[in-house]
mmCIF file of C-alpha atoms in Angstrom:
data_model
loop_
_atom_site.group_PDB
_atom_site.id
_atom_site.type_symbol
_atom_site.label_atom_id
_atom_site.label_comp_id
_atom_site.label_asym_id
_atom_site.label_seq_id
_atom_site.Cartn_x
_atom_site.Cartn_y
_atom_site.Cartn_z
ATOM 1 C CA MET A 1 -4.612 6.896 26.551
ATOM 2 C CA THR A 2 -4.494 7.094 22.770
ATOM 3 C CA GLU A 3 -5.012 10.364 20.981
ATOM 4 C CA ALA A 4 -8.477 9.173 20.028
ATOM 5 C CA GLY A 5 -9.294 8.508 23.670
ATOM 6 C CA TYR A 6 -7.778 11.816 24.680
ATOM 7 C CA THR A 7 -9.911 13.704 22.266
ATOM 8 C CA THR A 8 -13.163 11.784 22.787
ATOM 9 C CA ALA A 9 -13.243 11.412 26.590
ATOM 10 C CA ALA A 10 -15.848 13.586 28.309
ATOM 11 C CA ARG A 11 -14.268 16.281 30.508
ATOM 12 C CA THR A 12 -15.225 17.464 33.989
ATOM 13 C CA SER A 13 -13.758 19.809 36.566
ATOM 14 C CA GLU A 14 -15.436 17.964 39.458
ATOM 15 C CA PHE A 15 -13.000 15.481 41.000
ATOM 16 C CA ALA A 16 -14.344 11.961 41.632
ATOM 17 C CA PHE A 17 -12.898 8.452 41.569
ATOM 18 C CA VAL A 18 -14.885 5.902 39.604
ATOM 19 C CA ALA A 19 -15.876 3.281 42.192
ATOM 20 C CA GLN A 20 -17.094 -0.238 41.550
ATOM 21 C CA GLU A 21 -20.505 0.709 42.955
ATOM 22 C CA SER A 22 -21.087 2.786 39.814
ATOM 23 C CA LEU A 23 -20.929 -0.427 37.794
ATOM 24 C CA ALA A 24 -23.230 -2.760 39.731
ATOM 25 C CA ILE A 25 -23.970 -5.602 37.299
ATOM 26 C CA PRO A 26 -27.333 -7.353 37.923
ATOM 27 C CA MET A 27 -27.921 -11.101 37.570
ATOM 28 C CA PHE A 28 -30.180 -12.269 34.730
ATOM 29 C CA SER A 29 -32.740 -14.779 36.026
ATOM 30 C CA VAL A 30 -36.058 -16.042 34.631
ATOM 31 C CA LEU A 31 -37.030 -19.029 36.780
ATOM 32 C CA ALA A 32 -37.849 -19.172 40.489
ATOM 33 C CA GLN A 33 -36.925 -22.211 42.560
ATOM 34 C CA ASP A 34 -40.566 -23.378 42.665
ATOM 35 C CA GLY A 35 -40.672 -23.586 38.880
ATOM 36 C CA THR A 36 -42.588 -20.375 38.218
ATOM 37 C CA ALA A 37 -41.409 -17.608 35.910
ATOM 38 C CA CYS A 38 -39.834 -14.708 37.779
ATOM 39 C CA CYS A 39 -39.104 -11.051 37.047
ATOM 40 C CA GLY A 40 -41.890 -10.924 34.458
ATOM 41 C CA ALA A 41 -40.025 -13.359 32.241
ATOM 42 C CA ASP A 42 -41.686 -14.702 29.086
ATOM 43 C CA LEU A 43 -40.720 -18.378 28.846
ATOM 44 C CA SER A 44 -42.961 -19.149 25.892
ATOM 45 C CA VAL A 45 -39.867 -18.820 23.691
ATOM 46 C CA VAL A 46 -38.401 -22.028 25.192
ATOM 47 C CA GLU A 47 -39.296 -25.065 23.101
ATOM 48 C CA GLN A 48 -40.360 -28.303 24.780
ATOM 49 C CA THR A 49 -37.774 -30.418 22.975
ATOM 50 C CA VAL A 50 -34.968 -28.073 24.036
ATOM 51 C CA ALA A 51 -36.079 -27.950 27.670
ATOM 52 C CA LEU A 52 -36.337 -31.739 27.899
ATOM 53 C CA ARG A 53 -32.968 -32.191 26.188
ATOM 54 C CA ILE A 54 -31.371 -29.891 28.753
ATOM 55 C CA TYR A 55 -33.013 -31.557 31.741
ATOM 56 C CA GLN A 56 -32.199 -35.082 30.607
ATOM 57 C CA ALA A 57 -28.533 -34.200 30.050
ATOM 58 C CA MET A 58 -28.423 -32.576 33.495
ATOM 59 C CA LEU A 59 -29.852 -35.723 35.084
ATOM 60 C CA PHE A 60 -27.388 -37.858 33.116
ATOM 61 C CA THR A 61 -24.549 -35.746 34.510
ATOM 62 C CA ARG A 62 -25.809 -35.961 38.094
ATOM 63 C CA VAL A 63 -26.091 -39.752 37.894
ATOM 64 C CA LEU A 64 -22.686 -40.074 36.200
ATOM 65 C CA ASP A 65 -21.048 -38.008 38.935
ATOM 66 C CA GLU A 66 -22.649 -39.955 41.785
ATOM 67 C CA ARG A 67 -21.726 -43.287 40.220
ATOM 68 C CA MET A 68 -18.111 -42.331 39.495
ATOM 69 C CA VAL A 69 -17.424 -40.855 42.927
ATOM 70 C CA ALA A 70 -18.551 -44.196 44.338
ATOM 71 C CA ALA A 71 -16.293 -45.992 41.842
ATOM 72 C CA GLN A 72 -13.309 -43.916 42.950
ATOM 73 C CA ARG A 73 -14.044 -44.702 46.601
ATOM 74 C CA GLN A 74 -14.113 -48.396 45.661
ATOM 75 C CA GLY A 75 -10.674 -48.070 44.062
ATOM 76 C CA ARG A 76 -11.948 -48.764 40.541
ATOM 77 C CA ILE A 77 -10.750 -45.438 39.082
ATOM 78 C CA SER A 78 -7.994 -43.178 40.366
ATOM 79 C CA PHE A 79 -9.573 -39.742 40.276
ATOM 80 C CA TYR A 80 -12.777 -37.861 39.513
ATOM 81 C CA LEU A 81 -14.214 -34.322 39.398
ATOM 82 C CA THR A 82 -17.955 -33.698 39.743
ATOM 83 C CA SER A 83 -20.097 -30.838 38.483
ATOM 84 C CA THR A 84 -22.751 -31.363 41.145
ATOM 85 C CA GLY A 85 -24.805 -28.203 41.602
ATOM 86 C CA GLU A 86 -23.415 -26.625 38.424
ATOM 87 C CA GLU A 87 -25.037 -28.831 35.791
ATOM 88 C CA ALA A 88 -27.260 -26.055 34.443
ATOM 89 C CA ALA A 89 -24.289 -23.841 33.568
ATOM 90 C CA SER A 90 -22.558 -26.258 31.224
ATOM 91 C CA VAL A 91 -25.568 -28.132 29.833
ATOM 92 C CA ALA A 92 -27.858 -25.178 29.129
ATOM 93 C CA SER A 93 -25.074 -23.067 27.597
ATOM 94 C CA ALA A 94 -24.085 -25.893 25.248
ATOM 95 C CA ALA A 95 -27.744 -26.334 24.282
ATOM 96 C CA ALA A 96 -27.821 -22.759 22.983
ATOM 97 C CA LEU A 97 -25.034 -23.423 20.478
ATOM 98 C CA SER A 98 -24.794 -25.116 17.135
ATOM 99 C CA ASP A 99 -23.359 -28.619 17.455
ATOM 100 C CA GLN A 100 -20.551 -27.452 15.132
ATOM 101 C CA ASP A 101 -19.473 -24.642 17.483
ATOM 102 C CA MET A 102 -16.240 -25.458 19.297
ATOM 103 C CA LEU A 103 -16.261 -26.136 23.034
ATOM 104 C CA MET A 104 -13.121 -25.660 25.085
ATOM 105 C CA ALA A 105 -13.715 -26.902 28.592
ATOM 106 C CA GLN A 106 -11.893 -26.850 31.891
ATOM 107 C CA TYR A 107 -12.664 -30.076 33.731
ATOM 108 C CA ARG A 108 -16.177 -29.677 35.119
ATOM 109 C CA GLU A 109 -18.216 -29.562 31.896
ATOM 110 C CA GLN A 110 -19.071 -33.217 31.340
ATOM 111 C CA GLY A 111 -22.688 -32.071 31.013
ATOM 112 C CA ALA A 112 -21.930 -30.158 27.804
ATOM 113 C CA LEU A 113 -20.257 -33.231 26.364
ATOM 114 C CA ALA A 114 -23.180 -35.441 27.404
ATOM 115 C CA LEU A 115 -25.603 -33.046 25.738
ATOM 116 C CA ARG A 116 -23.685 -33.395 22.477
ATOM 117 C CA GLY A 117 -24.058 -37.170 22.588
ATOM 118 C CA PHE A 118 -20.951 -38.531 24.293
ATOM 119 C CA SER A 119 -22.209 -41.932 25.413
ATOM 120 C CA SER A 120 -21.969 -43.707 28.753
ATOM 121 C CA GLU A 121 -19.564 -46.151 27.114
ATOM 122 C CA GLN A 122 -17.309 -43.313 25.890
ATOM 123 C CA PHE A 123 -17.273 -41.707 29.338
ATOM 124 C CA MET A 124 -16.339 -45.010 30.937
ATOM 125 C CA ASN A 125 -13.637 -45.810 28.385
ATOM 126 C CA GLN A 126 -11.951 -42.476 29.166
ATOM 127 C CA LEU A 127 -12.332 -42.825 32.921
ATOM 128 C CA PHE A 128 -10.891 -46.343 32.876
ATOM 129 C CA SER A 129 -8.140 -45.399 30.359
ATOM 130 C CA ASN A 130 -8.740 -48.508 28.289
ATOM 131 C CA GLU A 131 -7.809 -49.170 24.670
ATOM 132 C CA LEU A 132 -11.148 -47.791 23.415
ATOM 133 C CA ASP A 133 -10.545 -44.422 25.030
ATOM 134 C CA LEU A 134 -10.384 -41.752 22.286
ATOM 135 C CA GLY A 135 -7.273 -40.346 24.006
ATOM 136 C CA LYS A 136 -5.628 -43.791 24.173
ATOM 137 C CA GLY A 137 -5.306 -43.595 27.944
ATOM 138 C CA ARG A 138 -2.800 -40.756 27.826
ATOM 139 C CA GLN A 139 -4.829 -38.324 29.900
ATOM 140 C CA MET A 140 -5.979 -38.268 33.504
ATOM 141 C CA PRO A 141 -9.609 -39.243 34.135
ATOM 142 C CA VAL A 142 -12.165 -36.509 33.240
ATOM 143 C CA HIS A 143 -9.799 -34.966 30.677
ATOM 144 C CA TYR A 144 -12.216 -35.751 27.863
ATOM 145 C CA GLY A 145 -11.869 -34.820 24.216
ATOM 146 C CA CYS A 146 -13.879 -35.659 21.112
ATOM 147 C CA LYS A 147 -13.083 -34.310 17.658
ATOM 148 C CA ALA A 148 -16.351 -35.541 16.183
ATOM 149 C CA LEU A 149 -18.337 -33.580 18.791
ATOM 150 C CA HIS A 150 -16.188 -30.443 18.500
ATOM 151 C CA TYR A 151 -14.985 -30.737 22.094
ATOM 152 C CA MET A 152 -11.316 -29.874 22.520
ATOM 153 C CA THR A 153 -9.354 -32.204 24.799
ATOM 154 C CA VAL A 154 -9.127 -30.824 28.334
ATOM 155 C CA SER A 155 -5.709 -29.685 29.565
ATOM 156 C CA SER A 156 -4.620 -30.005 33.193
ATOM 157 C CA PRO A 157 -2.762 -26.643 33.456
ATOM 158 C CA LEU A 158 -5.198 -23.998 34.632
ATOM 159 C CA ALA A 159 -6.571 -21.431 32.134
ATOM 160 C CA THR A 160 -4.513 -22.491 29.106
ATOM 161 C CA GLN A 161 -7.683 -23.088 27.121
ATOM 162 C CA ILE A 162 -8.708 -19.405 27.343
ATOM 163 C CA PRO A 163 -6.115 -17.891 24.944
ATOM 164 C CA GLN A 164 -6.353 -21.050 22.825
ATOM 165 C CA ALA A 165 -10.076 -20.385 22.436
ATOM 166 C CA VAL A 166 -9.353 -16.880 21.151
ATOM 167 C CA GLY A 167 -6.963 -18.275 18.560
ATOM 168 C CA TYR A 168 -9.483 -20.884 17.453
ATOM 169 C CA ALA A 169 -12.274 -18.306 17.237
ATOM 170 C CA TYR A 170 -10.037 -15.946 15.257
ATOM 171 C CA GLY A 171 -9.498 -18.818 12.815
ATOM 172 C CA GLN A 172 -13.272 -19.225 12.568
ATOM 173 C CA LYS A 173 -13.486 -15.520 11.737
ATOM 174 C CA LEU A 174 -10.853 -15.818 8.996
ATOM 175 C CA ALA A 175 -12.713 -18.815 7.580
ATOM 176 C CA ALA A 176 -15.787 -16.573 7.308
ATOM 177 C CA GLY A 177 -18.006 -19.284 8.756
ATOM 178 C CA GLU A 178 -20.920 -18.789 11.122
ATOM 179 C CA HIS A 179 -19.543 -20.622 14.124
ATOM 180 C CA VAL A 180 -18.271 -19.523 17.506
ATOM 181 C CA THR A 181 -16.032 -20.953 20.191
ATOM 182 C CA LEU A 182 -17.296 -21.184 23.758
ATOM 183 C CA CYS A 183 -14.647 -21.401 26.457
ATOM 184 C CA TYR A 184 -15.478 -22.606 29.986
ATOM 185 C CA PHE A 185 -13.401 -21.782 33.059
ATOM 186 C CA GLY A 186 -13.884 -21.157 36.759
ATOM 187 C CA GLU A 187 -13.488 -17.866 38.594
ATOM 188 C CA GLY A 188 -10.171 -19.126 39.947
ATOM 189 C CA ALA A 189 -8.795 -19.369 36.407
ATOM 190 C CA ALA A 190 -9.767 -15.724 35.928
ATOM 191 C CA SER A 191 -6.885 -14.832 38.245
ATOM 192 C CA GLU A 192 -4.376 -16.290 35.793
ATOM 193 C CA GLY A 193 -2.510 -14.107 33.336
ATOM 194 C CA ASP A 194 -3.827 -16.173 30.441
ATOM 195 C CA PHE A 195 -7.353 -14.928 31.208
ATOM 196 C CA HIS A 196 -6.403 -11.256 30.906
ATOM 197 C CA ALA A 197 -4.294 -11.734 27.785
ATOM 198 C CA ALA A 198 -7.101 -13.720 26.172
ATOM 199 C CA LEU A 199 -9.802 -11.106 26.817
ATOM 200 C CA ASN A 200 -7.618 -8.313 25.512
ATOM 201 C CA PHE A 201 -6.670 -10.207 22.355
ATOM 202 C CA ALA A 202 -10.278 -11.235 21.737
ATOM 203 C CA ALA A 203 -11.535 -7.669 22.076
ATOM 204 C CA VAL A 204 -8.843 -6.159 19.853
ATOM 205 C CA LEU A 205 -8.968 -8.900 17.213
ATOM 206 C CA ARG A 206 -12.777 -9.107 17.398
ATOM 207 C CA ALA A 207 -12.830 -12.880 17.699
ATOM 208 C CA PRO A 208 -16.258 -14.605 17.908
ATOM 209 C CA VAL A 209 -15.613 -16.267 21.253
ATOM 210 C CA ILE A 210 -17.912 -16.612 24.275
ATOM 211 C CA PHE A 211 -16.006 -16.638 27.562
ATOM 212 C CA PHE A 212 -18.132 -18.602 30.024
ATOM 213 C CA CYS A 213 -17.036 -18.245 33.640
ATOM 214 C CA ARG A 214 -18.583 -20.628 36.158
ATOM 215 C CA ASN A 215 -18.309 -18.629 39.356
ATOM 216 C CA ASN A 216 -18.932 -21.479 41.793
ATOM 217 C CA GLY A 217 -17.624 -19.769 44.913
ATOM 218 C CA TYR A 218 -14.389 -21.676 45.420
ATOM 219 C CA ALA A 219 -11.037 -22.137 43.722
ATOM 220 C CA ILE A 220 -10.315 -25.527 45.301
ATOM 221 C CA SER A 221 -10.371 -24.371 48.966
ATOM 222 C CA THR A 222 -10.130 -20.598 48.456
ATOM 223 C CA PRO A 223 -13.506 -18.820 48.730
ATOM 224 C CA ALA A 224 -14.445 -16.126 46.222
ATOM 225 C CA GLU A 225 -14.050 -13.297 48.762
ATOM 226 C CA GLU A 226 -10.358 -14.197 49.076
ATOM 227 C CA GLN A 227 -9.889 -14.365 45.307
ATOM 228 C CA TYR A 228 -10.951 -10.876 44.211
ATOM 229 C CA ALA A 229 -12.095 -7.558 45.661
ATOM 230 C CA GLY A 230 -14.072 -6.211 42.698
ATOM 231 C CA ASP A 231 -17.554 -7.020 41.447
ATOM 232 C CA GLY A 232 -16.864 -10.589 40.342
ATOM 233 C CA ILE A 233 -15.567 -11.528 36.911
ATOM 234 C CA ALA A 234 -18.217 -9.734 34.829
ATOM 235 C CA ALA A 235 -16.761 -6.307 35.553
ATOM 236 C CA ARG A 236 -13.498 -7.394 33.957
ATOM 237 C CA GLY A 237 -15.292 -8.103 30.696
ATOM 238 C CA VAL A 238 -16.587 -4.539 30.620
ATOM 239 C CA GLY A 239 -13.076 -3.292 31.351
ATOM 240 C CA TYR A 240 -11.691 -5.099 28.336
ATOM 241 C CA GLY A 241 -14.458 -3.799 26.096
ATOM 242 C CA LEU A 242 -16.563 -6.975 25.864
ATOM 243 C CA GLN A 243 -20.340 -7.299 25.824
ATOM 244 C CA THR A 244 -20.951 -8.836 29.240
ATOM 245 C CA ILE A 245 -23.773 -10.402 31.202
ATOM 246 C CA ARG A 246 -24.065 -11.953 34.661
ATOM 247 C CA VAL A 247 -26.543 -14.812 34.815
ATOM 248 C CA ASP A 248 -28.011 -17.089 37.495
ATOM 249 C CA GLY A 249 -25.967 -20.225 36.815
ATOM 250 C CA ASN A 250 -28.498 -22.438 38.635
ATOM 251 C CA ASP A 251 -31.298 -21.237 36.352
ATOM 252 C CA ALA A 252 -31.004 -23.445 33.271
ATOM 253 C CA LEU A 253 -33.423 -21.373 31.207
ATOM 254 C CA ALA A 254 -31.640 -18.111 32.008
ATOM 255 C CA VAL A 255 -28.309 -19.668 31.022
ATOM 256 C CA TYR A 256 -29.823 -20.987 27.803
ATOM 257 C CA LEU A 257 -31.394 -17.662 26.806
ATOM 258 C CA ALA A 258 -28.291 -15.650 27.726
ATOM 259 C CA THR A 259 -25.976 -17.912 25.733
ATOM 260 C CA GLN A 260 -28.358 -17.860 22.790
ATOM 261 C CA LYS A 261 -28.170 -14.044 22.740
ATOM 262 C CA ALA A 262 -24.397 -14.126 23.224
ATOM 263 C CA ARG A 263 -23.922 -16.437 20.257
ATOM 264 C CA ALA A 264 -26.108 -14.277 18.029
ATOM 265 C CA TYR A 265 -24.145 -11.186 19.019
ATOM 266 C CA ALA A 266 -20.756 -12.877 18.522
ATOM 267 C CA ILE A 267 -21.691 -13.925 14.996
ATOM 268 C CA GLU A 268 -23.460 -10.733 13.937
ATOM 269 C CA HIS A 269 -20.760 -8.396 15.229
ATOM 270 C CA CYS A 270 -17.805 -10.798 15.051
ATOM 271 C CA ALA A 271 -16.908 -9.894 18.600
ATOM 272 C CA PRO A 272 -16.382 -11.618 21.970
ATOM 273 C CA VAL A 273 -18.866 -11.874 24.841
ATOM 274 C CA LEU A 274 -18.321 -12.676 28.515
ATOM 275 C CA ILE A 275 -20.913 -14.584 30.570
ATOM 276 C CA GLU A 276 -20.444 -14.922 34.319
ATOM 277 C CA ALA A 277 -22.674 -17.708 35.648
ATOM 278 C CA MET A 278 -23.166 -17.453 39.418
ATOM 279 C CA SER A 279 -23.417 -20.886 41.023
ATOM 280 C CA TYR A 280 -22.064 -23.032 43.842
ATOM 281 C CA ARG A 281 -19.904 -26.121 43.840
ATOM 282 C CA LEU A 282 -21.946 -28.550 45.949
ATOM 283 C CA GLY A 283 -19.376 -31.307 45.628
ATOM 284 C CA ALA A 284 -15.746 -31.427 46.623
ATOM 285 C CA HIS A 285 -13.186 -29.929 44.247
ATOM 286 C CA SER A 286 -12.139 -33.465 43.371
ATOM 287 C CA THR A 287 -12.136 -36.892 44.973
ATOM 288 C CA SER A 288 -8.771 -35.901 46.485
ATOM 289 C CA ASP A 289 -10.362 -32.971 48.349
ATOM 290 C CA ASP A 290 -12.234 -32.739 51.682
ATOM 291 C CA PRO A 291 -14.344 -29.536 51.752
ATOM 292 C CA SER A 292 -15.177 -29.982 55.451
ATOM 293 C CA GLY A 293 -11.781 -28.428 56.143
ATOM 294 C CA TYR A 294 -12.784 -25.040 54.723
ATOM 295 C CA ARG A 295 -16.603 -24.760 54.708
ATOM 296 C CA SER A 296 -19.535 -25.870 56.838
ATOM 297 C CA LYS A 297 -22.315 -28.363 56.222
ATOM 298 C CA ASP A 298 -24.800 -25.572 56.914
ATOM 299 C CA GLU A 299 -23.390 -23.582 54.009
ATOM 300 C CA GLU A 300 -23.673 -26.544 51.673
ATOM 301 C CA GLN A 301 -27.213 -27.271 52.839
ATOM 302 C CA LYS A 302 -28.284 -23.691 52.143
ATOM 303 C CA TRP A 303 -27.121 -24.014 48.558
ATOM 304 C CA ARG A 304 -28.914 -27.316 48.068
ATOM 305 C CA GLU A 305 -32.103 -25.223 48.199
ATOM 306 C CA TYR A 306 -31.002 -23.725 44.841
ATOM 307 C CA ASP A 307 -30.455 -27.098 43.161
ATOM 308 C CA PRO A 308 -30.691 -26.452 39.387
ATOM 309 C CA LEU A 309 -32.234 -29.859 38.641
ATOM 310 C CA VAL A 310 -35.028 -29.341 41.155
ATOM 311 C CA ARG A 311 -35.795 -25.907 39.701
ATOM 312 C CA LEU A 312 -35.982 -26.988 36.062
ATOM 313 C CA ARG A 313 -37.872 -30.163 36.941
ATOM 314 C CA ALA A 314 -40.503 -28.124 38.811
ATOM 315 C CA TRP A 315 -41.002 -25.943 35.731
ATOM 316 C CA LEU A 316 -41.292 -28.982 33.446
ATOM 317 C CA TYR A 317 -43.942 -30.446 35.754
ATOM 318 C CA ARG A 318 -45.887 -27.170 35.651
ATOM 319 C CA GLN A 319 -45.716 -27.223 31.862
ATOM 320 C CA GLN A 320 -46.940 -30.841 31.926
ATOM 321 C CA TRP A 321 -43.974 -31.712 29.710
ATOM 322 C CA TRP A 322 -42.559 -34.190 32.264
ATOM 323 C CA SER A 323 -43.933 -36.274 35.102
ATOM 324 C CA GLU A 324 -42.722 -37.899 38.300
ATOM 325 C CA ALA A 325 -43.150 -41.325 36.722
ATOM 326 C CA GLU A 326 -41.029 -40.353 33.707
ATOM 327 C CA ASP A 327 -38.422 -38.850 35.990
ATOM 328 C CA LYS A 328 -38.160 -41.974 38.130
ATOM 329 C CA ALA A 329 -37.968 -44.200 35.063
ATOM 330 C CA LEU A 330 -35.180 -42.144 33.481
ATOM 331 C CA ASP A 331 -33.207 -42.012 36.729
ATOM 332 C CA GLU A 332 -33.377 -45.792 37.135
ATOM 333 C CA SER A 333 -32.541 -46.345 33.479
ATOM 334 C CA LEU A 334 -29.482 -44.090 33.657
ATOM 335 C CA ARG A 335 -28.184 -45.775 36.816
ATOM 336 C CA ALA A 336 -28.488 -49.204 35.202
ATOM 337 C CA GLU A 337 -26.855 -47.916 32.014
ATOM 338 C CA MET A 338 -23.887 -46.429 33.927
ATOM 339 C CA LEU A 339 -23.331 -49.567 35.941
ATOM 340 C CA ALA A 340 -23.424 -51.802 32.869
ATOM 341 C CA ALA A 341 -21.049 -49.545 30.929
ATOM 342 C CA MET A 342 -18.649 -49.407 33.860
ATOM 343 C CA LYS A 343 -18.529 -53.185 34.232
ATOM 344 C CA VAL A 344 -17.659 -53.523 30.552
ATOM 345 C CA ALA A 345 -15.118 -50.691 30.448
ATOM 346 C CA GLU A 346 -13.063 -51.873 33.412
ATOM 347 C CA LYS A 347 -12.499 -55.253 31.730
ATOM 348 C CA ILE A 348 -11.262 -53.799 28.426
ATOM 349 C CA PRO A 349 -7.443 -53.983 28.188
ATOM 350 C CA LYS A 350 -5.237 -50.941 28.539
ATOM 351 C CA PRO A 351 -3.757 -49.403 25.350
ATOM 352 C CA LYS A 352 -0.663 -51.097 24.001
ATOM 353 C CA LEU A 353 2.585 -49.524 25.056
ATOM 354 C CA ARG A 354 3.855 -49.024 21.502
ATOM 355 C CA GLU A 355 0.878 -46.725 20.789
ATOM 356 C CA LEU A 356 2.061 -44.257 23.385
ATOM 357 C CA VAL A 357 3.943 -42.072 20.880
ATOM 358 C CA THR A 358 2.970 -43.436 17.471
ATOM 359 C CA ASP A 359 0.709 -40.549 16.485
ATOM 360 C CA VAL A 360 2.282 -37.681 18.396
ATOM 361 C CA TYR A 361 4.328 -36.812 15.294
ATOM 362 C CA ASP A 362 4.352 -38.271 11.766
ATOM 363 C CA THR A 363 7.660 -39.864 12.718
ATOM 364 C CA PRO A 364 8.576 -40.218 16.417
ATOM 365 C CA SER A 365 11.631 -38.137 17.281
ATOM 366 C CA VAL A 366 14.914 -39.660 18.474
ATOM 367 C CA GLU A 367 14.146 -38.442 22.001
ATOM 368 C CA LEU A 368 10.697 -40.050 22.037
ATOM 369 C CA ARG A 369 12.025 -43.365 20.716
ATOM 370 C CA ARG A 370 14.751 -43.337 23.348
ATOM 371 C CA GLN A 371 12.248 -42.599 26.128
ATOM 372 C CA GLN A 372 10.008 -45.402 24.949
ATOM 373 C CA GLU A 373 12.914 -47.872 24.886
ATOM 374 C CA ASP A 374 13.829 -46.823 28.421
ATOM 375 C CA LEU A 375 10.208 -47.340 29.489
ATOM 376 C CA GLU A 376 10.059 -50.797 27.931
ATOM 377 C CA GLN A 377 13.248 -51.807 29.733
ATOM 378 C CA HIS A 378 11.863 -50.449 32.992
ATOM 379 C CA LEU A 379 8.660 -52.497 32.644
ATOM 380 C CA LYS A 380 10.618 -55.642 31.862
ATOM 381 C CA ARG A 381 12.703 -55.084 34.975
ATOM 382 C CA TYR A 382 9.766 -54.377 37.321
ATOM 383 C CA PRO A 383 6.684 -56.073 35.818
ATOM 384 C CA GLU A 384 5.221 -56.807 39.240
ATOM 385 C CA HIS A 385 4.591 -53.071 39.760
ATOM 386 C CA TYR A 386 2.634 -52.695 36.488
ATOM 387 C CA PRO A 387 0.263 -55.678 36.376
ATOM 388 C CA ARG A 388 -2.174 -54.089 33.913
ATOM 389 C CA THR A 389 0.309 -52.734 31.374
ATOM 390 C CA ALA A 390 3.562 -54.692 31.601
ATOM 391 C CA GLY A 391 2.381 -57.339 29.165
ATOM 392 C CA ARG A 392 0.825 -54.894 26.676
ATOM 393 C CA ALA A 393 3.813 -54.265 24.388
#
């Protein structure tokens, strides 16, 4: 304890441990599953255009996920990760930001990118790793990135984006702008050392970053109760000195309002905020995973009753801002749009081999040039094993 802490801490002669029960963090929620306001919430502050934008991006994400899981099962793409059941967390949080705020995602936030305007064609180009992919086919599927939409390219190593987000937000502070960085991660990533270092740095440096934890109940196959013993991830934010809130991650309006407040606080006080969004991963971890090995169908079915799309749609119907006919028409339109974009994207050639390292550095290093020459020789020797790329020098 510093001298300041030593001199300012309240003193007592009654011995007592501080238990986690003394810090029970409630969950912020404004919308019941039937579409009515709950807990005395005033939803008149939510604008119609914002609510419809959120819902339509959530539906886009649901359709995209369903279509691409089917494409992976057909052998058309190699890998995919869904956000089924968690759409409200990423979409509604992104809707509360300025479009110039930076987003640093994990790999389950395609909804935030869709909300910012990433098109069906751009999604498909990345998933099929063709020559129109913004990443030039260098990343695995779902590792999106878009400089124009302020969406940092996703990294495969777990939790690396969390300290990077602090550094980016600290740069925003030094630039004296009025923008924040929002960093998404799952509760599993909160067990990594990068998470703890990032929160401490953000608090001490007073970086305008919003840490957004999607607590979806599982870190691949490990349930939350085997990941931590304390009161979730929110309590850790308090421990590091951050403004913290726990929110119902399946309640799109609660997520939107909470993130809106978090952004205002981060800018006004130039300080970090932690949001823990409680949700459930309805889908498998990835298309390489089989959740039936570690959880029951009954458990999944119970959580389908909290579907975030159903909840927001029910509220929109009550507001008379959306109708069943409009919903059916949009769903059909999105499915046709996805299918058409996919058929085009899978026929576009793969990136040319010589572009693999051309813009990694201003001038490719000796090691990179040597590795590329070795690769070219390898493809010439075994072209039958690389039918899509061997002829793309």
